Amino acid sequence: MPSNRAVAYKGPGKVEVIDIDYPTFELKDGPGVNPANVGRKLPHAAIIRTIATNICGSDQHMVRGRTTAPVDLVLGHEITGEVVEVGPGVEFVKVGDIVSVPFNIACGRCRNCKSGKTGICLNVNPDRPGSAYGYVDMGGWVGGQANYVLVPYADWNALVFPDRDRALEKILDLALLSDIFPTGFHGAVTAGVEVGSTVYIAGAGPVGLAAAAGAQLLGAAVVIVGDLNDERLAQARSFGCETVNVGEGAVPDQLEQLLGVPEVDAAVDAVGFEARGHGHGAKAEEAPATVLNSIFDITAAGGAVGIPGLYVTGDPGGVDEAARRGSLSLSLGTAWAKSLSFTTGQCPVMRYNRQLSQAILHDRVQIAKAVNATAIPLEDAPQGYAEFDAGAATKYVLDPNGYLGV
């Protein structure tokens, strides 16, 4: 049986690479596994040898201790790999296939999956609709920051790249199809971005940069990215975005300097619940409703807001009791008065990943360059987490099995 090393959460601020069991076609008990899922038979699953598995900002929320994640939870929901085994119920995915695995696990059978809402599948998480690999309160499916990982409902979930050689040539770009590229693109789509749009994206982390690249792909006239981190803002400028440092003045004033008006057609929140204060003299202290209220202010009447940034129902590190319950003080009156619409929740990756893979393979977008994707060995994951947490303008891609040559 091949050995299997994986990245595990070891408490606030700490991850370690540990030995775990090789996957089997049954969901075993373990950290974070919902008791109702223990013993679940998985004849429809495939075992994947991981080619690339990425560190995500959502993982960082757990590692910072900002969720109720249990110690020893195996992390990782952004998975690209090679199929090495299939269960007896798998008909179409074959051993040797190179596949992208959507971060949301979906059965393909429930009413939500059948209507394309794969982020809120009804059958994979006994606690609530929606599931993901290696994530708190998502059913307990083992994470993919490992040498090997099990992918349930493989015929439904796995996106197969038919040309192996071509896929491996573009693998660093294709590795971003499991989450951040579709998630950022979903933020732009749900914000109503179209040809000629002016767009503001809050957050220059990887999802924000992916949203910016997605907005450009959709034909936006101007994409403006806001953040407090100058290195990340420079990364946004590297592929043609305008930028504002939200610590250097009011966002509407900075937009007016760029556009002639203090508003945009569409806005995206790529920050989430760990947002910080804005404006001249504002302390960069946590203020979880800041981004949402800011983009309600600067989105034109009748516009839309995409919210791929993560918000949670339980935050032990919240700034007050309300924030610890995920209850924020939003200016809903502003949004109502302006007839704004907004979309929240997990991105339904399968709605976009095939189309975005074609954009990558046919050189319509260079998403790895846009987010500064950088491959590192699995054993360097703790250092990657630390550097990302410190604000590095880098999307770290782990290389557990040497496919990426690091």
mmCIF file of C-alpha atoms in Angstrom:
data_model
loop_
_atom_site.group_PDB
_atom_site.id
_atom_site.type_symbol
_atom_site.label_atom_id
_atom_site.label_comp_id
_atom_site.label_asym_id
_atom_site.label_seq_id
_atom_site.Cartn_x
_atom_site.Cartn_y
_atom_site.Cartn_z
ATOM 1 C CA MET A 1 0.000 0.000 0.000
ATOM 2 C CA PRO A 2 1.533 3.393 -0.947
ATOM 3 C CA SER A 3 2.394 5.739 1.881
ATOM 4 C CA ASN A 4 0.223 8.822 2.254
ATOM 5 C CA ARG A 5 1.477 12.075 3.733
ATOM 6 C CA ALA A 6 -0.938 14.934 4.369
ATOM 7 C CA VAL A 7 -1.175 18.445 5.811
ATOM 8 C CA ALA A 8 -3.132 18.536 9.080
ATOM 9 C CA TYR A 9 -4.418 21.357 11.271
ATOM 10 C CA LYS A 10 -2.715 21.146 14.670
ATOM 11 C CA GLY A 11 -4.270 24.115 16.450
ATOM 12 C CA PRO A 12 -4.341 27.878 15.917
ATOM 13 C CA GLY A 13 -1.415 28.966 13.780
ATOM 14 C CA LYS A 14 -0.004 25.482 13.296
ATOM 15 C CA VAL A 15 -0.053 22.862 10.559
ATOM 16 C CA GLU A 16 2.074 19.729 10.213
ATOM 17 C CA VAL A 17 2.694 17.140 7.525
ATOM 18 C CA ILE A 18 1.679 13.779 8.978
ATOM 19 C CA ASP A 19 1.178 10.170 7.887
ATOM 20 C CA ILE A 20 -2.424 9.168 7.189
ATOM 21 C CA ASP A 21 -4.117 6.058 5.849
ATOM 22 C CA TYR A 22 -4.271 5.367 2.138
ATOM 23 C CA PRO A 23 -7.846 5.979 0.944
ATOM 24 C CA THR A 24 -10.417 3.184 0.834
ATOM 25 C CA PHE A 25 -13.864 3.036 -0.716
ATOM 26 C CA GLU A 26 -15.506 3.716 2.627
ATOM 27 C CA LEU A 27 -15.608 6.885 4.726
ATOM 28 C CA LYS A 28 -13.900 6.056 8.012
ATOM 29 C CA ASP A 29 -14.189 7.803 11.374
ATOM 30 C CA GLY A 30 -11.708 10.600 11.960
ATOM 31 C CA PRO A 31 -11.325 14.287 12.841
ATOM 32 C CA GLY A 32 -14.363 16.229 11.697
ATOM 33 C CA VAL A 33 -16.202 13.266 10.178
ATOM 34 C CA ASN A 34 -19.920 13.525 10.793
ATOM 35 C CA PRO A 35 -21.046 10.385 12.703
ATOM 36 C CA ALA A 36 -23.830 9.881 10.175
ATOM 37 C CA ASN A 37 -21.180 9.607 7.413
ATOM 38 C CA VAL A 38 -18.983 7.039 9.191
ATOM 39 C CA GLY A 39 -19.042 3.744 7.311
ATOM 40 C CA ARG A 40 -20.538 5.256 4.178
ATOM 41 C CA LYS A 41 -19.777 2.951 1.230
ATOM 42 C CA LEU A 42 -18.276 4.673 -1.831
ATOM 43 C CA PRO A 43 -18.379 2.338 -4.848
ATOM 44 C CA HIS A 44 -18.833 5.440 -7.009
ATOM 45 C CA ALA A 45 -15.484 6.932 -5.925
ATOM 46 C CA ALA A 46 -12.039 7.172 -7.467
ATOM 47 C CA ILE A 47 -8.663 7.370 -5.752
ATOM 48 C CA ILE A 48 -6.501 10.191 -7.060
ATOM 49 C CA ARG A 49 -2.725 10.538 -6.941
ATOM 50 C CA THR A 50 -2.399 14.247 -6.346
ATOM 51 C CA ILE A 51 -0.662 16.336 -8.997
ATOM 52 C CA ALA A 52 -1.378 19.725 -7.417
ATOM 53 C CA THR A 53 -3.224 20.779 -4.275
ATOM 54 C CA ASN A 54 -3.389 24.415 -3.312
ATOM 55 C CA ILE A 55 -3.318 26.448 -0.120
ATOM 56 C CA CYS A 56 -6.501 28.520 0.005
ATOM 57 C CA GLY A 57 -7.509 31.568 2.000
ATOM 58 C CA SER A 58 -10.409 29.491 3.307
ATOM 59 C CA ASP A 59 -7.869 27.045 4.757
ATOM 60 C CA GLN A 60 -6.172 30.002 6.434
ATOM 61 C CA HIS A 61 -9.369 30.905 8.278
ATOM 62 C CA MET A 62 -9.242 27.473 9.920
ATOM 63 C CA VAL A 63 -5.520 27.562 10.570
ATOM 64 C CA ARG A 64 -5.840 30.940 12.293
ATOM 65 C CA GLY A 65 -8.300 29.330 14.699
ATOM 66 C CA ARG A 66 -11.224 31.302 13.316
ATOM 67 C CA THR A 67 -13.508 28.287 12.912
ATOM 68 C CA THR A 68 -14.474 25.264 14.993
ATOM 69 C CA ALA A 69 -12.166 22.955 13.010
ATOM 70 C CA PRO A 70 -10.895 20.013 15.092
ATOM 71 C CA VAL A 71 -7.211 19.269 15.591
ATOM 72 C CA ASP A 72 -5.820 16.757 13.065
ATOM 73 C CA LEU A 73 -8.315 17.687 10.359
ATOM 74 C CA VAL A 74 -6.586 16.955 7.042
ATOM 75 C CA LEU A 75 -6.716 20.141 4.969
ATOM 76 C CA GLY A 76 -7.099 20.847 1.292
ATOM 77 C CA HIS A 77 -10.011 21.243 -1.108
ATOM 78 C CA GLU A 78 -8.239 22.362 -4.307
ATOM 79 C CA ILE A 79 -7.254 19.116 -6.016
ATOM 80 C CA THR A 80 -5.888 18.130 -9.411
ATOM 81 C CA GLY A 81 -4.633 14.606 -9.929
ATOM 82 C CA GLU A 82 -4.235 11.352 -11.796
ATOM 83 C CA VAL A 83 -6.750 8.544 -11.264
ATOM 84 C CA VAL A 84 -5.063 5.408 -9.869
ATOM 85 C CA GLU A 85 -8.087 3.348 -8.756
ATOM 86 C CA VAL A 86 -11.812 3.392 -9.399
ATOM 87 C CA GLY A 87 -14.661 1.807 -7.482
ATOM 88 C CA PRO A 88 -16.971 -0.774 -9.047
ATOM 89 C CA GLY A 89 -19.658 1.859 -9.593
ATOM 90 C CA VAL A 90 -17.454 4.141 -11.706
ATOM 91 C CA GLU A 91 -18.286 3.833 -15.383
ATOM 92 C CA PHE A 92 -16.618 6.652 -17.305
ATOM 93 C CA VAL A 93 -13.594 7.941 -15.376
ATOM 94 C CA LYS A 94 -10.602 5.693 -16.067
ATOM 95 C CA VAL A 95 -7.306 4.863 -14.389
ATOM 96 C CA GLY A 96 -4.683 7.199 -15.848
ATOM 97 C CA ASP A 97 -7.069 10.099 -16.431
ATOM 98 C CA ILE A 98 -5.837 13.570 -15.442
ATOM 99 C CA VAL A 99 -8.699 15.290 -13.644
ATOM 100 C CA SER A 100 -9.650 18.509 -11.907
ATOM 101 C CA VAL A 101 -11.750 17.971 -8.786
ATOM 102 C CA PRO A 102 -14.287 20.663 -7.839
ATOM 103 C CA PHE A 103 -13.870 21.663 -4.207
ATOM 104 C CA ASN A 104 -17.585 21.205 -3.605
ATOM 105 C CA ILE A 105 -18.561 17.561 -3.316
ATOM 106 C CA ALA A 106 -21.838 16.823 -5.049
ATOM 107 C CA CYS A 107 -23.872 13.664 -5.600
ATOM 108 C CA GLY A 108 -25.315 14.535 -9.019
ATOM 109 C CA ARG A 109 -28.615 13.000 -7.952
ATOM 110 C CA CYS A 110 -30.436 15.473 -5.699
ATOM 111 C CA ARG A 111 -32.718 18.285 -6.851
ATOM 112 C CA ASN A 112 -30.016 20.915 -6.274
ATOM 113 C CA CYS A 113 -27.363 19.058 -8.257
ATOM 114 C CA LYS A 114 -29.808 18.463 -11.078
ATOM 115 C CA SER A 115 -30.450 22.200 -11.284
ATOM 116 C CA GLY A 116 -26.740 23.054 -11.281
ATOM 117 C CA LYS A 117 -26.518 24.092 -7.630
ATOM 118 C CA THR A 118 -23.631 21.773 -6.812
ATOM 119 C CA GLY A 119 -22.402 23.985 -3.978
ATOM 120 C CA ILE A 120 -25.467 23.027 -1.950
ATOM 121 C CA CYS A 121 -25.830 19.305 -2.648
ATOM 122 C CA LEU A 122 -28.379 17.741 -0.306
ATOM 123 C CA ASN A 123 -26.853 14.275 0.041
ATOM 124 C CA VAL A 124 -23.184 14.591 1.045
ATOM 125 C CA ASN A 125 -23.274 16.484 4.342
ATOM 126 C CA PRO A 126 -25.705 15.427 7.077
ATOM 127 C CA ASP A 127 -25.351 18.811 8.848
ATOM 128 C CA ARG A 128 -26.419 21.179 6.073
ATOM 129 C CA PRO A 129 -26.533 21.515 2.274
ATOM 130 C CA GLY A 130 -23.092 21.688 0.702
ATOM 131 C CA SER A 131 -19.797 19.961 1.301
ATOM 132 C CA ALA A 132 -16.086 20.208 0.592
ATOM 133 C CA TYR A 133 -12.891 18.240 1.133
ATOM 134 C CA GLY A 134 -10.921 18.903 4.300
ATOM 135 C CA TYR A 135 -13.212 21.562 5.714
ATOM 136 C CA VAL A 136 -14.945 22.106 9.028
ATOM 137 C CA ASP A 137 -18.661 21.212 9.202
ATOM 138 C CA MET A 138 -18.634 19.897 5.651
ATOM 139 C CA GLY A 139 -19.329 16.240 6.388
ATOM 140 C CA GLY A 140 -15.810 15.055 7.145
ATOM 141 C CA TRP A 141 -14.515 14.204 3.676
ATOM 142 C CA VAL A 142 -10.729 13.843 3.929
ATOM 143 C CA GLY A 143 -8.735 16.759 2.553
ATOM 144 C CA GLY A 144 -6.598 16.701 -0.555
ATOM 145 C CA GLN A 145 -3.321 18.236 0.645
ATOM 146 C CA ALA A 146 -1.941 14.725 0.513
ATOM 147 C CA ASN A 147 -0.295 12.205 -1.783
ATOM 148 C CA TYR A 148 -3.620 10.451 -2.369
ATOM 149 C CA VAL A 149 -7.250 11.438 -1.896
ATOM 150 C CA LEU A 150 -10.637 9.819 -2.451
ATOM 151 C CA VAL A 151 -13.103 11.563 -4.792
ATOM 152 C CA PRO A 152 -16.724 10.426 -4.314
ATOM 153 C CA TYR A 153 -19.215 10.345 -7.193
ATOM 154 C CA ALA A 154 -16.247 10.451 -9.537
ATOM 155 C CA ASP A 155 -18.187 10.210 -12.798
ATOM 156 C CA TRP A 156 -20.090 13.330 -11.775
ATOM 157 C CA ASN A 157 -17.424 15.344 -9.954
ATOM 158 C CA ALA A 158 -14.192 14.769 -11.881
ATOM 159 C CA LEU A 159 -13.467 16.956 -14.891
ATOM 160 C CA VAL A 160 -11.349 14.805 -17.210
ATOM 161 C CA PHE A 161 -8.751 16.455 -19.441
ATOM 162 C CA PRO A 162 -8.814 14.303 -22.586
ATOM 163 C CA ASP A 163 -5.349 15.273 -23.806
ATOM 164 C CA ARG A 164 -2.912 14.256 -21.062
ATOM 165 C CA ASP A 165 0.194 15.880 -22.561
ATOM 166 C CA ARG A 166 -1.569 19.169 -23.240
ATOM 167 C CA ALA A 167 -3.012 19.200 -19.729
ATOM 168 C CA LEU A 168 0.372 18.627 -18.128
ATOM 169 C CA GLU A 169 1.837 21.479 -20.184
ATOM 170 C CA LYS A 170 -0.756 23.836 -18.632
ATOM 171 C CA ILE A 171 -1.036 22.116 -15.286
ATOM 172 C CA LEU A 172 -0.223 25.101 -13.065
ATOM 173 C CA ASP A 173 -3.082 27.020 -14.679
ATOM 174 C CA LEU A 174 -5.437 24.037 -14.692
ATOM 175 C CA ALA A 175 -4.685 23.451 -10.995
ATOM 176 C CA LEU A 176 -6.656 26.632 -10.285
ATOM 177 C CA LEU A 177 -9.884 25.203 -11.750
ATOM 178 C CA SER A 178 -10.755 23.302 -8.575
ATOM 179 C CA ASP A 179 -11.675 26.485 -6.699
ATOM 180 C CA ILE A 180 -10.224 29.960 -7.025
ATOM 181 C CA PHE A 181 -10.625 30.580 -10.730
ATOM 182 C CA PRO A 182 -14.277 29.450 -10.880
ATOM 183 C CA THR A 183 -14.923 31.110 -7.509
ATOM 184 C CA GLY A 184 -13.503 34.445 -8.618
ATOM 185 C CA PHE A 185 -15.254 34.135 -11.983
ATOM 186 C CA HIS A 186 -18.539 33.339 -10.190
ATOM 187 C CA GLY A 187 -18.094 36.537 -8.179
ATOM 188 C CA ALA A 188 -17.773 38.513 -11.399
ATOM 189 C CA VAL A 189 -20.682 36.744 -13.103
ATOM 190 C CA THR A 190 -23.034 37.213 -10.147
ATOM 191 C CA ALA A 191 -21.998 40.878 -9.955
ATOM 192 C CA GLY A 192 -23.337 41.240 -13.485
ATOM 193 C CA VAL A 193 -20.017 42.022 -15.153
ATOM 194 C CA GLU A 194 -20.363 42.356 -18.921
ATOM 195 C CA VAL A 195 -18.673 44.079 -21.844
ATOM 196 C CA GLY A 196 -17.880 47.661 -20.864
ATOM 197 C CA SER A 197 -18.542 47.264 -17.125
ATOM 198 C CA THR A 198 -16.637 49.195 -14.495
ATOM 199 C CA VAL A 199 -15.831 46.764 -11.695
ATOM 200 C CA TYR A 200 -14.524 47.090 -8.139
ATOM 201 C CA ILE A 201 -13.063 44.031 -6.450
ATOM 202 C CA ALA A 202 -12.429 44.160 -2.710
ATOM 203 C CA GLY A 203 -9.399 42.037 -1.874
ATOM 204 C CA ALA A 204 -6.199 41.346 -3.810
ATOM 205 C CA GLY A 205 -5.657 37.846 -2.486
ATOM 206 C CA PRO A 206 -5.813 34.933 -4.940
ATOM 207 C CA VAL A 207 -9.625 34.883 -5.176
ATOM 208 C CA GLY A 208 -9.757 38.635 -5.726
ATOM 209 C CA LEU A 209 -7.095 38.396 -8.420
ATOM 210 C CA ALA A 210 -8.990 35.499 -10.012
ATOM 211 C CA ALA A 211 -12.157 37.622 -9.924
ATOM 212 C CA ALA A 212 -10.240 40.423 -11.643
ATOM 213 C CA ALA A 213 -8.985 38.068 -14.356
ATOM 214 C CA GLY A 214 -12.520 36.729 -14.705
ATOM 215 C CA ALA A 215 -13.944 40.234 -15.059
ATOM 216 C CA GLN A 216 -11.429 40.960 -17.812
ATOM 217 C CA LEU A 217 -12.419 37.716 -19.552
ATOM 218 C CA LEU A 218 -16.062 38.846 -19.404
ATOM 219 C CA GLY A 219 -15.174 42.099 -21.154
ATOM 220 C CA ALA A 220 -15.007 44.651 -18.325
ATOM 221 C CA ALA A 221 -13.754 48.081 -19.398
ATOM 222 C CA VAL A 222 -12.008 48.819 -16.100
ATOM 223 C CA VAL A 223 -11.222 46.497 -13.205
ATOM 224 C CA ILE A 224 -10.211 48.179 -9.939
ATOM 225 C CA VAL A 225 -8.836 46.114 -7.052
ATOM 226 C CA GLY A 226 -8.762 47.408 -3.480
ATOM 227 C CA ASP A 227 -6.618 46.145 -0.627
ATOM 228 C CA LEU A 228 -4.314 47.237 2.212
ATOM 229 C CA ASN A 229 -1.382 45.118 0.993
ATOM 230 C CA ASP A 230 0.850 46.982 -1.476
ATOM 231 C CA GLU A 231 2.563 43.803 -2.703
ATOM 232 C CA ARG A 232 -0.773 42.242 -3.593
ATOM 233 C CA LEU A 233 -1.934 45.461 -5.258
ATOM 234 C CA ALA A 234 1.226 45.411 -7.384
ATOM 235 C CA GLN A 235 0.315 41.878 -8.439
ATOM 236 C CA ALA A 236 -3.106 43.142 -9.563
ATOM 237 C CA ARG A 237 -1.472 45.895 -11.619
ATOM 238 C CA SER A 238 0.799 43.327 -13.270
ATOM 239 C CA PHE A 239 -2.055 42.142 -15.496
ATOM 240 C CA GLY A 240 -3.761 45.429 -16.197
ATOM 241 C CA CYS A 241 -5.915 46.232 -13.184
ATOM 242 C CA GLU A 242 -6.224 49.643 -11.578
ATOM 243 C CA THR A 243 -5.761 49.616 -7.790
ATOM 244 C CA VAL A 244 -6.671 51.542 -4.672
ATOM 245 C CA ASN A 245 -5.118 51.207 -1.228
ATOM 246 C CA VAL A 246 -8.173 51.308 1.037
ATOM 247 C CA GLY A 247 -6.060 52.575 3.931
ATOM 248 C CA GLU A 248 -5.163 55.766 2.056
ATOM 249 C CA GLY A 249 -8.572 57.336 1.693
ATOM 250 C CA ALA A 250 -12.267 56.757 1.195
ATOM 251 C CA VAL A 251 -12.989 54.253 -1.561
ATOM 252 C CA PRO A 252 -15.589 56.480 -3.328
ATOM 253 C CA ASP A 253 -13.067 59.341 -3.494
ATOM 254 C CA GLN A 254 -10.397 57.091 -4.967
ATOM 255 C CA LEU A 255 -12.858 55.666 -7.494
ATOM 256 C CA GLU A 256 -13.820 59.191 -8.567
ATOM 257 C CA GLN A 257 -10.185 59.992 -9.230
ATOM 258 C CA LEU A 258 -9.974 56.958 -11.523
ATOM 259 C CA LEU A 259 -13.388 56.984 -13.174
ATOM 260 C CA GLY A 260 -14.745 60.505 -12.789
ATOM 261 C CA VAL A 261 -17.619 59.138 -10.692
ATOM 262 C CA PRO A 262 -17.557 57.623 -7.176
ATOM 263 C CA GLU A 263 -19.261 54.391 -8.156
ATOM 264 C CA VAL A 264 -18.972 51.287 -10.311
ATOM 265 C CA ASP A 265 -21.400 49.120 -12.241
ATOM 266 C CA ALA A 266 -20.483 45.930 -10.380
ATOM 267 C CA ALA A 267 -18.617 44.953 -7.218
ATOM 268 C CA VAL A 268 -17.145 41.767 -5.749
ATOM 269 C CA ASP A 269 -16.343 40.976 -2.103
ATOM 270 C CA ALA A 270 -13.330 38.654 -2.187
ATOM 271 C CA VAL A 271 -12.377 39.326 1.449
ATOM 272 C CA GLY A 272 -15.010 37.779 3.711
ATOM 273 C CA PHE A 273 -15.461 37.877 7.444
ATOM 274 C CA GLU A 274 -11.908 38.872 8.421
ATOM 275 C CA ALA A 275 -12.267 42.297 6.775
ATOM 276 C CA ARG A 276 -10.416 45.304 8.209
ATOM 277 C CA GLY A 277 -11.115 49.026 8.474
ATOM 278 C CA HIS A 278 -10.815 51.469 5.562
ATOM 279 C CA GLY A 279 -9.926 55.113 5.113
ATOM 280 C CA HIS A 280 -7.369 57.756 6.148
ATOM 281 C CA GLY A 281 -6.291 57.254 9.738
ATOM 282 C CA ALA A 282 -8.394 54.106 10.139
ATOM 283 C CA LYS A 283 -6.663 51.479 12.174
ATOM 284 C CA ALA A 284 -6.338 48.282 10.203
ATOM 285 C CA GLU A 285 -8.329 46.483 12.845
ATOM 286 C CA GLU A 286 -10.910 43.849 12.163
ATOM 287 C CA ALA A 287 -14.327 45.183 11.221
ATOM 288 C CA PRO A 288 -16.176 42.306 9.578
ATOM 289 C CA ALA A 289 -18.952 44.315 7.896
ATOM 290 C CA THR A 290 -16.604 46.920 6.395
ATOM 291 C CA VAL A 291 -16.239 45.472 2.919
ATOM 292 C CA LEU A 292 -19.901 44.688 2.398
ATOM 293 C CA ASN A 293 -21.032 48.116 3.569
ATOM 294 C CA SER A 294 -18.351 49.764 1.441
ATOM 295 C CA ILE A 295 -19.418 48.004 -1.739
ATOM 296 C CA PHE A 296 -23.083 48.698 -1.038
ATOM 297 C CA ASP A 297 -22.071 52.366 -1.040
ATOM 298 C CA ILE A 298 -20.079 52.314 -4.253
ATOM 299 C CA THR A 299 -22.219 50.038 -6.447
ATOM 300 C CA ALA A 300 -24.489 51.990 -8.789
ATOM 301 C CA ALA A 301 -28.239 51.839 -8.206
ATOM 302 C CA GLY A 302 -29.710 48.759 -9.815
ATOM 303 C CA GLY A 303 -26.323 47.020 -9.788
ATOM 304 C CA ALA A 304 -25.244 43.722 -8.327
ATOM 305 C CA VAL A 305 -22.697 42.471 -5.828
ATOM 306 C CA GLY A 306 -20.946 39.100 -5.959
ATOM 307 C CA ILE A 307 -19.835 37.721 -2.585
ATOM 308 C CA PRO A 308 -17.423 34.800 -3.001
ATOM 309 C CA GLY A 309 -15.639 35.897 0.209
ATOM 310 C CA LEU A 310 -16.255 33.429 3.028
ATOM 311 C CA TYR A 311 -18.654 34.160 5.893
ATOM 312 C CA VAL A 312 -19.193 31.660 8.701
ATOM 313 C CA THR A 313 -21.800 30.851 11.325
ATOM 314 C CA GLY A 314 -19.245 30.176 14.050
ATOM 315 C CA ASP A 315 -16.115 32.319 14.569
ATOM 316 C CA PRO A 316 -14.358 31.820 17.940
ATOM 317 C CA GLY A 317 -12.123 34.831 17.200
ATOM 318 C CA GLY A 318 -14.901 37.246 16.289
ATOM 319 C CA VAL A 319 -14.581 40.842 17.488
ATOM 320 C CA ASP A 320 -17.835 40.648 19.442
ATOM 321 C CA GLU A 321 -20.573 38.203 20.326
ATOM 322 C CA ALA A 322 -22.557 38.973 17.185
ATOM 323 C CA ALA A 323 -19.528 38.392 14.950
ATOM 324 C CA ARG A 324 -18.849 35.121 16.741
ATOM 325 C CA ARG A 325 -22.281 33.978 15.533
ATOM 326 C CA GLY A 326 -21.704 35.305 12.023
ATOM 327 C CA SER A 327 -24.155 38.147 12.588
ATOM 328 C CA LEU A 328 -22.899 41.388 11.031
ATOM 329 C CA SER A 329 -24.202 44.962 11.157
ATOM 330 C CA LEU A 330 -24.986 45.505 7.494
ATOM 331 C CA SER A 331 -26.472 48.627 5.951
ATOM 332 C CA LEU A 332 -29.236 46.651 4.323
ATOM 333 C CA GLY A 333 -31.237 49.861 3.985
ATOM 334 C CA THR A 334 -28.596 51.199 1.611
ATOM 335 C CA ALA A 335 -28.746 48.053 -0.503
ATOM 336 C CA TRP A 336 -32.550 48.114 -0.506
ATOM 337 C CA ALA A 337 -32.811 51.787 -1.412
ATOM 338 C CA LYS A 338 -30.450 51.251 -4.354
ATOM 339 C CA SER A 339 -32.221 48.046 -5.500
ATOM 340 C CA LEU A 340 -28.975 46.103 -5.298
ATOM 341 C CA SER A 341 -28.948 42.360 -5.711
ATOM 342 C CA PHE A 342 -26.283 40.137 -4.217
ATOM 343 C CA THR A 343 -25.261 36.501 -4.360
ATOM 344 C CA THR A 344 -23.546 34.565 -1.583
ATOM 345 C CA GLY A 345 -22.420 31.005 -0.934
ATOM 346 C CA GLN A 346 -20.094 28.416 -2.395
ATOM 347 C CA CYS A 347 -19.347 28.741 -6.070
ATOM 348 C CA PRO A 348 -20.951 25.881 -8.030
ATOM 349 C CA VAL A 349 -17.627 24.998 -9.654
ATOM 350 C CA MET A 350 -19.105 22.623 -12.220
ATOM 351 C CA ARG A 351 -21.073 25.512 -13.727
ATOM 352 C CA TYR A 352 -17.806 27.045 -14.969
ATOM 353 C CA ASN A 353 -14.829 24.676 -14.826
ATOM 354 C CA ARG A 354 -15.125 23.070 -18.269
ATOM 355 C CA GLN A 355 -15.526 26.441 -20.000
ATOM 356 C CA LEU A 356 -12.669 27.993 -18.038
ATOM 357 C CA SER A 357 -10.455 25.004 -18.836
ATOM 358 C CA GLN A 358 -11.019 25.748 -22.521
ATOM 359 C CA ALA A 359 -10.078 29.385 -21.957
ATOM 360 C CA ILE A 360 -6.838 28.194 -20.359
ATOM 361 C CA LEU A 361 -6.008 25.552 -22.948
ATOM 362 C CA HIS A 362 -6.618 27.983 -25.806
ATOM 363 C CA ASP A 363 -4.568 30.782 -24.221
ATOM 364 C CA ARG A 364 -7.466 33.134 -23.550
ATOM 365 C CA VAL A 365 -6.318 33.651 -19.961
ATOM 366 C CA GLN A 366 -3.129 33.155 -17.949
ATOM 367 C CA ILE A 367 -4.590 32.618 -14.518
ATOM 368 C CA ALA A 368 -1.468 31.131 -12.892
ATOM 369 C CA LYS A 369 0.490 34.266 -13.837
ATOM 370 C CA ALA A 370 -2.320 36.538 -12.633
ATOM 371 C CA VAL A 371 -2.368 35.015 -9.132
ATOM 372 C CA ASN A 372 1.413 34.358 -9.034
ATOM 373 C CA ALA A 373 0.959 30.602 -8.599
ATOM 374 C CA THR A 374 4.114 29.071 -7.132
ATOM 375 C CA ALA A 375 4.729 25.342 -6.684
ATOM 376 C CA ILE A 376 6.353 24.070 -3.475
ATOM 377 C CA PRO A 377 6.904 20.568 -2.041
ATOM 378 C CA LEU A 378 4.253 19.102 0.263
ATOM 379 C CA GLU A 379 6.746 19.077 3.139
ATOM 380 C CA ASP A 380 7.084 22.874 2.805
ATOM 381 C CA ALA A 381 3.372 23.401 3.439
ATOM 382 C CA PRO A 382 3.876 24.847 6.962
ATOM 383 C CA GLN A 383 6.205 27.514 5.542
ATOM 384 C CA GLY A 384 3.764 28.207 2.711
ATOM 385 C CA TYR A 385 0.914 28.682 5.172
ATOM 386 C CA ALA A 386 3.029 31.048 7.261
ATOM 387 C CA GLU A 387 4.111 33.163 4.280
ATOM 388 C CA PHE A 388 0.591 33.326 2.876
ATOM 389 C CA ASP A 389 -0.752 34.350 6.267
ATOM 390 C CA ALA A 390 1.863 37.114 6.408
ATOM 391 C CA GLY A 391 0.470 38.578 3.180
ATOM 392 C CA ALA A 392 2.638 37.097 0.439
ATOM 393 C CA ALA A 393 1.306 37.943 -3.023
ATOM 394 C CA THR A 394 1.507 34.293 -3.977
ATOM 395 C CA LYS A 395 -0.842 31.386 -4.579
ATOM 396 C CA TYR A 396 1.005 28.383 -3.140
ATOM 397 C CA VAL A 397 0.494 25.130 -5.044
ATOM 398 C CA LEU A 398 1.674 21.987 -3.263
ATOM 399 C CA ASP A 399 3.430 19.271 -5.280
ATOM 400 C CA PRO A 400 3.041 16.060 -3.250
ATOM 401 C CA ASN A 401 4.209 13.590 -5.918
ATOM 402 C CA GLY A 402 6.748 15.493 -8.022
ATOM 403 C CA TYR A 403 4.610 16.122 -11.087
ATOM 404 C CA LEU A 404 5.415 19.848 -10.949
ATOM 405 C CA GLY A 405 9.144 19.237 -10.639
ATOM 406 C CA VAL A 406 9.834 20.951 -7.312
#
